[in-house]
Amino acid sequence: MNSLDPASPALGVPFLRTIEWEMMDKSKFFPLSMMSSFSVRCALYPLTVVKTRLQIQRHNEAYKGMMDACIQIRKSEGMRGLYKGFWVSAAQLISGVFYISTYEGVRHILKERELVSDSRIRGMVGGAAASLVGQSIVVPFDVISQHIMILGQAKGASHATNPLGVVVEGRTKFQIAAYVTAEIYRRDGLKGYYRGYTASLCTYVPNSAMWWLLYHFYQDELHRLLPSGCSHLMIQCISGTMGGFTTTLLTNPLDIVRARLQVQRIGSMSRTFRELWAEEGMRIFSKGLSARLVQSAVYSFAIILSYESIKRLSINDEYRDLVRW
């Protein structure tokens, strides 16, 4: 697949299907990318809290579903309840920079060395490598933030939703975060911050690889099916949303195993899966799925809208005439 689309009757000029790494001014790309990523995470973080609480609870002991969780958290904890652990989780901005640098860098190497010609396969390999790097950085922050997210769970929730025995009353957000961080280290040492690391890799590496593969695949199909005058950016946003929706459906059980490993401190992936299956049965395919689908679809759309827009704004002058919005 070539980055440059041939001229079409409707447009009369060729355009860049994919803006490659070497075509951008990095001094513009990185600051804009971090700002947009923070904005998207800030807007969608409540869905992460809701998804995590739905995954951790046993059956429907605390919340009946996504909307019920939103209403109960808002009613009992206020808006702050939907942003528990946000500032710890915000450290994912660091992993985001490494993620996108790895993704674009791997794609660039594969193209420059003529190892892979198909942009979809380059995207898949780049996505897998990027997730491996990103998860290695972000898992400790995930472990800490997830313990904070579930604090204040509705009455009726089991002790498993607060395995560290964190006392919230009379403590500031910083004191709670510091206590959780120290308690994890006291119980498990440094390895405690990487609890569920293997499960995270098993969840997010295939998820990322599949997402980028489907992102490029859906783009190709939509360009083939839709009129040539359609907005290229809109096609990319729709492709990202469809990719997020598809991968979420396929990886939901693994994401639940990851969350429970990190919060409930169960020994291994196999044991966690066995206990989860005994407890939930076929519901492991739908547990927390509604919140995760909404989060993934909206997040994919927003991230691609900002990511591809920033790539267009950061492109070097010699390629600017080849950009199509």
mmCIF file of C-alpha atoms in Angstrom:
data_model
loop_
_atom_site.group_PDB
_atom_site.id
_atom_site.type_symbol
_atom_site.label_atom_id
_atom_site.label_comp_id
_atom_site.label_asym_id
_atom_site.label_seq_id
_atom_site.Cartn_x
_atom_site.Cartn_y
_atom_site.Cartn_z
ATOM 1 C CA MET A 1 0.000 0.000 0.000
ATOM 2 C CA ASN A 2 1.452 3.364 -1.007
ATOM 3 C CA SER A 3 1.023 6.392 1.258
ATOM 4 C CA LEU A 4 0.159 8.469 -1.795
ATOM 5 C CA ASP A 5 -3.238 7.868 -3.389
ATOM 6 C CA PRO A 6 -3.424 8.365 -7.144
ATOM 7 C CA ALA A 7 -5.408 11.225 -8.596
ATOM 8 C CA SER A 8 -9.158 10.675 -8.674
ATOM 9 C CA PRO A 9 -11.657 12.248 -11.084
ATOM 10 C CA ALA A 10 -13.388 14.032 -8.211
ATOM 11 C CA LEU A 11 -10.262 15.582 -6.735
ATOM 12 C CA GLY A 12 -8.025 15.908 -9.763
ATOM 13 C CA VAL A 13 -4.864 15.610 -7.609
ATOM 14 C CA PRO A 14 -3.188 12.843 -5.622
ATOM 15 C CA PHE A 15 -3.261 13.013 -1.824
ATOM 16 C CA LEU A 16 -1.507 11.421 1.131
ATOM 17 C CA ARG A 17 -3.458 8.464 2.467
ATOM 18 C CA THR A 18 -1.023 8.181 5.387
ATOM 19 C CA ILE A 19 1.240 10.938 6.722
ATOM 20 C CA GLU A 20 4.486 9.163 7.555
ATOM 21 C CA TRP A 21 6.855 9.841 10.451
ATOM 22 C CA GLU A 22 9.555 11.513 8.357
ATOM 23 C CA MET A 23 7.041 13.974 6.868
ATOM 24 C CA MET A 24 6.312 15.721 10.197
ATOM 25 C CA ASP A 25 7.896 18.459 12.277
ATOM 26 C CA LYS A 26 8.350 16.696 15.648
ATOM 27 C CA SER A 27 8.676 20.008 17.538
ATOM 28 C CA LYS A 28 5.033 20.664 16.634
ATOM 29 C CA PHE A 29 3.789 17.079 16.771
ATOM 30 C CA PHE A 30 4.790 16.088 20.328
ATOM 31 C CA PRO A 31 3.427 19.112 22.270
ATOM 32 C CA LEU A 32 0.157 19.100 20.330
ATOM 33 C CA SER A 33 -0.149 15.328 20.744
ATOM 34 C CA MET A 34 0.319 15.494 24.524
ATOM 35 C CA MET A 35 -2.210 18.311 24.874
ATOM 36 C CA SER A 36 -4.851 16.493 22.859
ATOM 37 C CA SER A 37 -4.225 13.182 24.629
ATOM 38 C CA PHE A 38 -4.646 14.829 28.039
ATOM 39 C CA SER A 39 -7.893 16.492 26.931
ATOM 40 C CA VAL A 40 -9.359 13.237 25.624
ATOM 41 C CA ARG A 41 -8.351 11.290 28.742
ATOM 42 C CA CYS A 42 -9.826 13.985 30.968
ATOM 43 C CA ALA A 43 -13.149 13.897 29.126
ATOM 44 C CA LEU A 44 -13.435 10.087 29.032
ATOM 45 C CA TYR A 45 -11.897 9.145 32.388
ATOM 46 C CA PRO A 46 -15.292 8.621 34.123
ATOM 47 C CA LEU A 47 -15.955 5.721 31.744
ATOM 48 C CA THR A 48 -12.681 4.118 32.875
ATOM 49 C CA VAL A 49 -13.789 4.355 36.522
ATOM 50 C CA VAL A 50 -17.216 2.884 35.719
ATOM 51 C CA LYS A 51 -15.725 0.085 33.616
ATOM 52 C CA THR A 52 -13.240 -0.856 36.352
ATOM 53 C CA ARG A 53 -15.888 -0.953 39.087
ATOM 54 C CA LEU A 54 -18.189 -3.096 36.948
ATOM 55 C CA GLN A 55 -15.354 -5.526 36.227
ATOM 56 C CA ILE A 56 -14.233 -5.826 39.842
ATOM 57 C CA GLN A 57 -17.659 -6.343 41.454
ATOM 58 C CA ARG A 58 -19.029 -9.861 41.886
ATOM 59 C CA HIS A 59 -22.137 -10.427 39.781
ATOM 60 C CA ASN A 60 -24.197 -7.223 40.158
ATOM 61 C CA GLU A 61 -23.682 -6.740 43.893
ATOM 62 C CA ALA A 62 -23.042 -2.988 43.670
ATOM 63 C CA TYR A 63 -24.165 -1.799 40.228
ATOM 64 C CA LYS A 64 -26.662 -3.196 37.729
ATOM 65 C CA GLY A 65 -24.921 -1.744 34.703
ATOM 66 C CA MET A 66 -23.152 1.262 33.218
ATOM 67 C CA MET A 67 -25.940 3.809 33.707
ATOM 68 C CA ASP A 68 -26.733 2.584 37.212
ATOM 69 C CA ALA A 69 -23.030 2.867 38.135
ATOM 70 C CA CYS A 70 -22.842 6.418 36.754
ATOM 71 C CA ILE A 71 -25.948 7.486 38.686
ATOM 72 C CA GLN A 72 -24.899 5.844 41.959
ATOM 73 C CA ILE A 73 -21.341 7.169 41.863
ATOM 74 C CA ARG A 74 -22.576 10.658 40.990
ATOM 75 C CA LYS A 75 -25.193 10.522 43.756
ATOM 76 C CA SER A 76 -23.027 9.118 46.558
ATOM 77 C CA GLU A 77 -19.588 10.526 45.688
ATOM 78 C CA GLY A 78 -20.277 13.495 43.446
ATOM 79 C CA MET A 79 -18.383 14.252 40.265
ATOM 80 C CA ARG A 80 -15.119 13.686 42.123
ATOM 81 C CA GLY A 81 -16.063 10.026 42.436
ATOM 82 C CA LEU A 82 -15.919 9.697 38.651
ATOM 83 C CA TYR A 83 -12.367 11.083 38.650
ATOM 84 C CA LYS A 84 -10.839 8.978 41.426
ATOM 85 C CA GLY A 85 -7.221 8.146 40.620
ATOM 86 C CA PHE A 86 -7.174 10.565 37.692
ATOM 87 C CA TRP A 87 -3.902 12.317 38.517
ATOM 88 C CA VAL A 88 -2.117 9.013 39.042
ATOM 89 C CA SER A 89 -3.551 7.703 35.787
ATOM 90 C CA ALA A 90 -2.586 10.948 34.034
ATOM 91 C CA ALA A 91 0.999 9.679 34.088
ATOM 92 C CA GLN A 92 -0.119 7.632 31.079
ATOM 93 C CA LEU A 93 0.723 10.737 29.063
ATOM 94 C CA ILE A 94 4.366 9.682 29.397
ATOM 95 C CA SER A 95 3.627 6.198 28.109
ATOM 96 C CA GLY A 96 1.551 7.781 25.329
ATOM 97 C CA VAL A 97 4.598 9.626 23.983
ATOM 98 C CA PHE A 98 6.643 6.418 23.994
ATOM 99 C CA TYR A 99 3.713 4.517 22.483
ATOM 100 C CA ILE A 100 3.238 6.761 19.466
ATOM 101 C CA SER A 101 6.998 7.205 18.955
ATOM 102 C CA THR A 102 7.453 3.432 18.922
ATOM 103 C CA TYR A 103 4.476 2.905 16.618
ATOM 104 C CA GLU A 104 5.588 5.470 14.079
ATOM 105 C CA GLY A 105 9.261 4.499 14.426
ATOM 106 C CA VAL A 106 8.646 0.801 13.783
ATOM 107 C CA ARG A 107 6.447 1.582 10.782
ATOM 108 C CA HIS A 108 9.156 3.905 9.442
ATOM 109 C CA ILE A 109 11.883 1.244 9.797
ATOM 110 C CA LEU A 110 9.741 -1.440 8.150
ATOM 111 C CA LYS A 111 9.043 0.882 5.229
ATOM 112 C CA GLU A 112 12.560 2.337 4.838
ATOM 113 C CA ARG A 113 14.225 -1.082 4.877
ATOM 114 C CA GLU A 114 11.535 -2.449 2.562
ATOM 115 C CA LEU A 115 10.735 -5.256 5.016
ATOM 116 C CA VAL A 116 6.949 -4.848 4.767
ATOM 117 C CA SER A 117 5.127 -3.141 1.912
ATOM 118 C CA ASP A 118 1.542 -3.483 3.200
ATOM 119 C CA SER A 119 0.593 -0.521 5.448
ATOM 120 C CA ARG A 120 -1.881 -2.708 7.343
ATOM 121 C CA ILE A 121 0.822 -5.176 8.379
ATOM 122 C CA ARG A 122 3.196 -2.331 9.245
ATOM 123 C CA GLY A 123 0.444 -0.915 11.435
ATOM 124 C CA MET A 124 -0.115 -4.268 13.130
ATOM 125 C CA VAL A 125 3.588 -4.796 13.910
ATOM 126 C CA GLY A 126 4.015 -1.169 14.998
ATOM 127 C CA GLY A 127 0.937 -1.371 17.213
ATOM 128 C CA ALA A 128 2.169 -4.527 18.944
ATOM 129 C CA ALA A 129 5.638 -3.051 19.582
ATOM 130 C CA ALA A 130 4.140 0.235 20.788
ATOM 131 C CA SER A 131 1.854 -1.515 23.262
ATOM 132 C CA LEU A 132 4.737 -3.589 24.631
ATOM 133 C CA VAL A 133 6.702 -0.406 25.357
ATOM 134 C CA GLY A 134 3.668 1.541 26.610
ATOM 135 C CA GLN A 135 2.465 -1.164 28.998
ATOM 136 C CA SER A 136 5.937 -1.584 30.475
ATOM 137 C CA ILE A 137 5.733 2.062 31.547
ATOM 138 C CA VAL A 138 2.061 2.377 32.457
ATOM 139 C CA VAL A 139 1.251 -0.820 34.423
ATOM 140 C CA PRO A 140 2.507 0.515 37.816
ATOM 141 C CA PHE A 141 0.316 3.610 37.424
ATOM 142 C CA ASP A 142 -2.599 1.388 36.374
ATOM 143 C CA VAL A 143 -2.221 -0.779 39.479
ATOM 144 C CA ILE A 144 -2.221 2.227 41.806
ATOM 145 C CA SER A 145 -5.014 4.139 40.040
ATOM 146 C CA GLN A 146 -7.323 1.104 39.895
ATOM 147 C CA HIS A 147 -7.047 0.603 43.662
ATOM 148 C CA ILE A 148 -8.092 4.252 44.067
ATOM 149 C CA MET A 149 -10.881 4.036 41.459
ATOM 150 C CA ILE A 150 -12.823 1.397 43.381
ATOM 151 C CA LEU A 151 -12.737 3.187 46.749
ATOM 152 C CA GLY A 152 -16.210 4.295 47.750
ATOM 153 C CA GLN A 153 -17.908 1.415 45.933
ATOM 154 C CA ALA A 154 -21.620 1.268 46.700
ATOM 155 C CA LYS A 155 -22.853 -0.515 49.796
ATOM 156 C CA GLY A 156 -23.183 -4.235 49.293
ATOM 157 C CA ALA A 157 -19.841 -4.566 47.547
ATOM 158 C CA SER A 158 -17.529 -7.268 48.854
ATOM 159 C CA HIS A 159 -14.209 -6.759 50.660
ATOM 160 C CA ALA A 160 -12.526 -7.728 47.383
ATOM 161 C CA THR A 161 -13.193 -4.186 46.171
ATOM 162 C CA ASN A 162 -10.839 -2.794 48.839
ATOM 163 C CA PRO A 163 -8.209 -5.503 49.392
ATOM 164 C CA LEU A 164 -5.648 -3.058 50.818
ATOM 165 C CA GLY A 165 -8.055 -1.897 53.529
ATOM 166 C CA VAL A 166 -7.639 1.764 52.577
ATOM 167 C CA VAL A 167 -9.261 4.225 54.998
ATOM 168 C CA VAL A 168 -10.624 7.166 53.018
ATOM 169 C CA GLU A 169 -12.173 9.331 55.729
ATOM 170 C CA GLY A 170 -10.029 12.239 56.817
ATOM 171 C CA ARG A 171 -7.423 11.745 54.112
ATOM 172 C CA THR A 172 -6.623 13.919 51.111
ATOM 173 C CA LYS A 173 -6.298 12.533 47.589
ATOM 174 C CA PHE A 174 -2.525 12.756 47.842
ATOM 175 C CA GLN A 175 -2.486 10.900 51.192
ATOM 176 C CA ILE A 176 -4.696 8.134 49.766
ATOM 177 C CA ALA A 177 -2.472 7.753 46.698
ATOM 178 C CA ALA A 178 0.642 7.727 48.884
ATOM 179 C CA TYR A 179 -0.872 5.112 51.210
ATOM 180 C CA VAL A 180 -1.879 2.838 48.312
ATOM 181 C CA THR A 181 1.595 3.169 46.775
ATOM 182 C CA ALA A 182 3.338 2.406 50.072
ATOM 183 C CA GLU A 183 0.996 -0.459 50.988
ATOM 184 C CA ILE A 184 1.550 -2.208 47.644
ATOM 185 C CA TYR A 185 5.307 -1.971 48.196
ATOM 186 C CA ARG A 186 5.028 -3.167 51.804
ATOM 187 C CA ARG A 187 3.080 -6.263 50.798
ATOM 188 C CA ASP A 188 4.727 -7.210 47.530
ATOM 189 C CA GLY A 189 7.828 -5.096 46.985
ATOM 190 C CA LEU A 190 8.569 -3.676 43.540
ATOM 191 C CA LYS A 191 6.934 -6.641 41.809
ATOM 192 C CA GLY A 192 3.609 -5.507 43.302
ATOM 193 C CA TYR A 193 3.559 -2.583 40.896
ATOM 194 C CA TYR A 194 3.754 -5.030 38.005
ATOM 195 C CA ARG A 195 0.966 -7.292 39.237
ATOM 196 C CA GLY A 196 -1.026 -8.328 36.187
ATOM 197 C CA TYR A 197 1.765 -7.260 33.814
ATOM 198 C CA THR A 198 1.565 -10.495 31.811
ATOM 199 C CA ALA A 199 -2.217 -10.197 31.641
ATOM 200 C CA SER A 200 -1.845 -6.588 30.486
ATOM 201 C CA LEU A 201 0.508 -7.660 27.703
ATOM 202 C CA CYS A 202 -1.828 -10.520 26.723
ATOM 203 C CA THR A 203 -4.702 -8.020 26.589
ATOM 204 C CA TYR A 204 -3.211 -4.880 25.112
ATOM 205 C CA VAL A 205 -0.471 -6.108 22.753
ATOM 206 C CA PRO A 206 -2.926 -8.143 20.595
ATOM 207 C CA ASN A 207 -5.531 -5.398 21.096
ATOM 208 C CA SER A 208 -3.182 -2.694 19.819
ATOM 209 C CA ALA A 209 -1.905 -4.821 16.924
ATOM 210 C CA MET A 210 -5.442 -5.751 15.912
ATOM 211 C CA TRP A 211 -6.686 -2.161 16.271
ATOM 212 C CA TRP A 212 -4.080 -0.683 13.931
ATOM 213 C CA LEU A 213 -4.522 -3.543 11.461
ATOM 214 C CA LEU A 214 -8.296 -2.990 11.412
ATOM 215 C CA TYR A 215 -7.858 0.784 11.311
ATOM 216 C CA HIS A 216 -5.975 0.567 8.014
ATOM 217 C CA PHE A 217 -8.212 -2.249 6.739
ATOM 218 C CA TYR A 218 -11.429 -0.309 7.387
ATOM 219 C CA GLN A 219 -9.891 2.773 5.768
ATOM 220 C CA ASP A 220 -9.146 0.821 2.587
ATOM 221 C CA GLU A 221 -12.642 -0.639 2.497
ATOM 222 C CA LEU A 222 -14.388 2.677 3.152
ATOM 223 C CA HIS A 223 -12.325 4.417 0.471
ATOM 224 C CA ARG A 224 -13.382 1.670 -1.902
ATOM 225 C CA LEU A 225 -17.069 1.843 -0.997
ATOM 226 C CA LEU A 226 -17.647 5.580 -0.463
ATOM 227 C CA PRO A 227 -17.626 8.354 -3.092
ATOM 228 C CA SER A 228 -14.148 9.756 -3.770
ATOM 229 C CA GLY A 229 -15.150 13.217 -2.523
ATOM 230 C CA CYS A 230 -15.752 12.035 1.072
ATOM 231 C CA SER A 231 -13.686 13.630 3.817
ATOM 232 C CA HIS A 232 -10.525 11.585 4.357
ATOM 233 C CA LEU A 233 -10.379 12.631 8.023
ATOM 234 C CA MET A 234 -13.957 11.481 8.614
ATOM 235 C CA ILE A 235 -13.165 8.119 7.010
ATOM 236 C CA GLN A 236 -10.201 7.787 9.363
ATOM 237 C CA CYS A 237 -12.363 8.623 12.410
ATOM 238 C CA ILE A 238 -15.013 6.075 11.404
ATOM 239 C CA SER A 239 -12.295 3.474 10.787
ATOM 240 C CA GLY A 240 -10.818 4.091 14.232
ATOM 241 C CA THR A 241 -14.235 3.747 15.878
ATOM 242 C CA MET A 242 -14.967 0.497 14.051
ATOM 243 C CA GLY A 243 -11.526 -0.837 14.944
ATOM 244 C CA GLY A 244 -12.055 0.003 18.614
ATOM 245 C CA PHE A 245 -15.491 -1.584 18.643
ATOM 246 C CA THR A 246 -14.216 -4.814 17.054
ATOM 247 C CA THR A 247 -11.164 -5.266 19.287
ATOM 248 C CA THR A 248 -13.180 -4.541 22.444
ATOM 249 C CA LEU A 249 -15.640 -7.317 21.649
ATOM 250 C CA LEU A 250 -12.796 -9.782 21.111
ATOM 251 C CA THR A 251 -10.664 -8.925 24.151
ATOM 252 C CA ASN A 252 -13.191 -8.162 26.917
ATOM 253 C CA PRO A 253 -12.631 -11.359 28.995
ATOM 254 C CA LEU A 254 -8.863 -10.741 29.017
ATOM 255 C CA ASP A 255 -9.390 -7.182 30.220
ATOM 256 C CA ILE A 256 -11.494 -8.402 33.155
ATOM 257 C CA VAL A 257 -8.794 -10.926 34.111
ATOM 258 C CA ARG A 258 -6.194 -8.134 33.964
ATOM 259 C CA ALA A 259 -8.249 -5.802 36.178
ATOM 260 C CA ARG A 260 -8.943 -8.479 38.778
ATOM 261 C CA LEU A 261 -5.330 -9.606 38.885
ATOM 262 C CA GLN A 262 -4.174 -6.072 39.557
ATOM 263 C CA VAL A 263 -6.783 -5.192 42.185
ATOM 264 C CA GLN A 264 -7.846 -8.422 43.900
ATOM 265 C CA ARG A 265 -4.285 -9.743 44.103
ATOM 266 C CA ILE A 266 -5.056 -13.245 42.833
ATOM 267 C CA GLY A 267 -1.983 -15.357 42.138
ATOM 268 C CA SER A 268 -2.043 -16.074 38.399
ATOM 269 C CA MET A 269 -3.918 -15.559 35.143
ATOM 270 C CA SER A 270 -5.122 -19.167 35.029
ATOM 271 C CA ARG A 271 -6.428 -19.067 38.610
ATOM 272 C CA THR A 272 -8.098 -15.695 38.003
ATOM 273 C CA PHE A 273 -9.783 -16.997 34.871
ATOM 274 C CA ARG A 274 -10.985 -20.178 36.641
ATOM 275 C CA GLU A 275 -12.434 -18.204 39.546
ATOM 276 C CA LEU A 276 -13.991 -15.687 37.181
ATOM 277 C CA TRP A 277 -15.557 -18.456 35.092
ATOM 278 C CA ALA A 278 -16.917 -20.211 38.200
ATOM 279 C CA GLU A 279 -18.325 -16.916 39.459
ATOM 280 C CA GLU A 280 -19.682 -15.396 36.232
ATOM 281 C CA GLY A 281 -19.896 -18.151 33.597
ATOM 282 C CA MET A 282 -20.713 -16.793 30.146
ATOM 283 C CA ARG A 283 -21.173 -13.333 31.630
ATOM 284 C CA ILE A 284 -17.402 -12.809 31.410
ATOM 285 C CA PHE A 285 -18.018 -11.897 27.758
ATOM 286 C CA SER A 286 -20.449 -9.105 28.684
ATOM 287 C CA LYS A 287 -19.286 -7.976 32.147
ATOM 288 C CA GLY A 288 -18.450 -4.276 31.952
ATOM 289 C CA LEU A 289 -18.744 -4.547 28.168
ATOM 290 C CA SER A 290 -21.215 -1.681 27.679
ATOM 291 C CA ALA A 291 -18.940 0.825 29.449
ATOM 292 C CA ARG A 292 -15.894 -0.547 27.651
ATOM 293 C CA LEU A 293 -17.596 -0.391 24.235
ATOM 294 C CA VAL A 294 -18.709 3.196 24.771
ATOM 295 C CA GLN A 295 -15.274 4.137 26.102
ATOM 296 C CA SER A 296 -13.439 2.388 23.269
ATOM 297 C CA ALA A 297 -15.649 3.729 20.473
ATOM 298 C CA VAL A 298 -15.644 7.316 21.744
ATOM 299 C CA TYR A 299 -11.954 7.183 22.677
ATOM 300 C CA SER A 300 -10.972 5.748 19.275
ATOM 301 C CA PHE A 301 -12.977 8.415 17.448
ATOM 302 C CA ALA A 302 -11.566 11.247 19.576
ATOM 303 C CA ILE A 303 -7.977 10.011 19.482
ATOM 304 C CA ILE A 304 -7.973 9.544 15.703
ATOM 305 C CA LEU A 305 -9.660 12.919 15.170
ATOM 306 C CA SER A 306 -6.959 14.654 17.228
ATOM 307 C CA TYR A 307 -4.051 12.413 16.131
ATOM 308 C CA GLU A 308 -4.676 12.696 12.402
ATOM 309 C CA SER A 309 -5.483 16.424 12.681
ATOM 310 C CA ILE A 310 -2.225 17.033 14.546
ATOM 311 C CA LYS A 311 -0.293 15.069 11.919
ATOM 312 C CA ARG A 312 -1.792 17.367 9.265
ATOM 313 C CA LEU A 313 -0.904 20.487 11.283
ATOM 314 C CA SER A 314 2.633 19.202 11.889
ATOM 315 C CA ILE A 315 3.424 18.186 8.320
ATOM 316 C CA ASN A 316 6.470 19.704 6.643
ATOM 317 C CA ASP A 317 5.844 22.404 4.049
ATOM 318 C CA GLU A 318 6.909 20.303 1.059
ATOM 319 C CA TYR A 319 4.047 17.848 1.687
ATOM 320 C CA ARG A 320 1.364 20.360 2.673
ATOM 321 C CA ASP A 321 -0.218 20.496 -0.789
ATOM 322 C CA LEU A 322 -0.731 16.714 -0.670
ATOM 323 C CA VAL A 323 -2.802 16.833 2.534
ATOM 324 C CA ARG A 324 -6.524 16.178 2.224
ATOM 325 C CA TRP A 325 -8.956 16.857 5.064
#
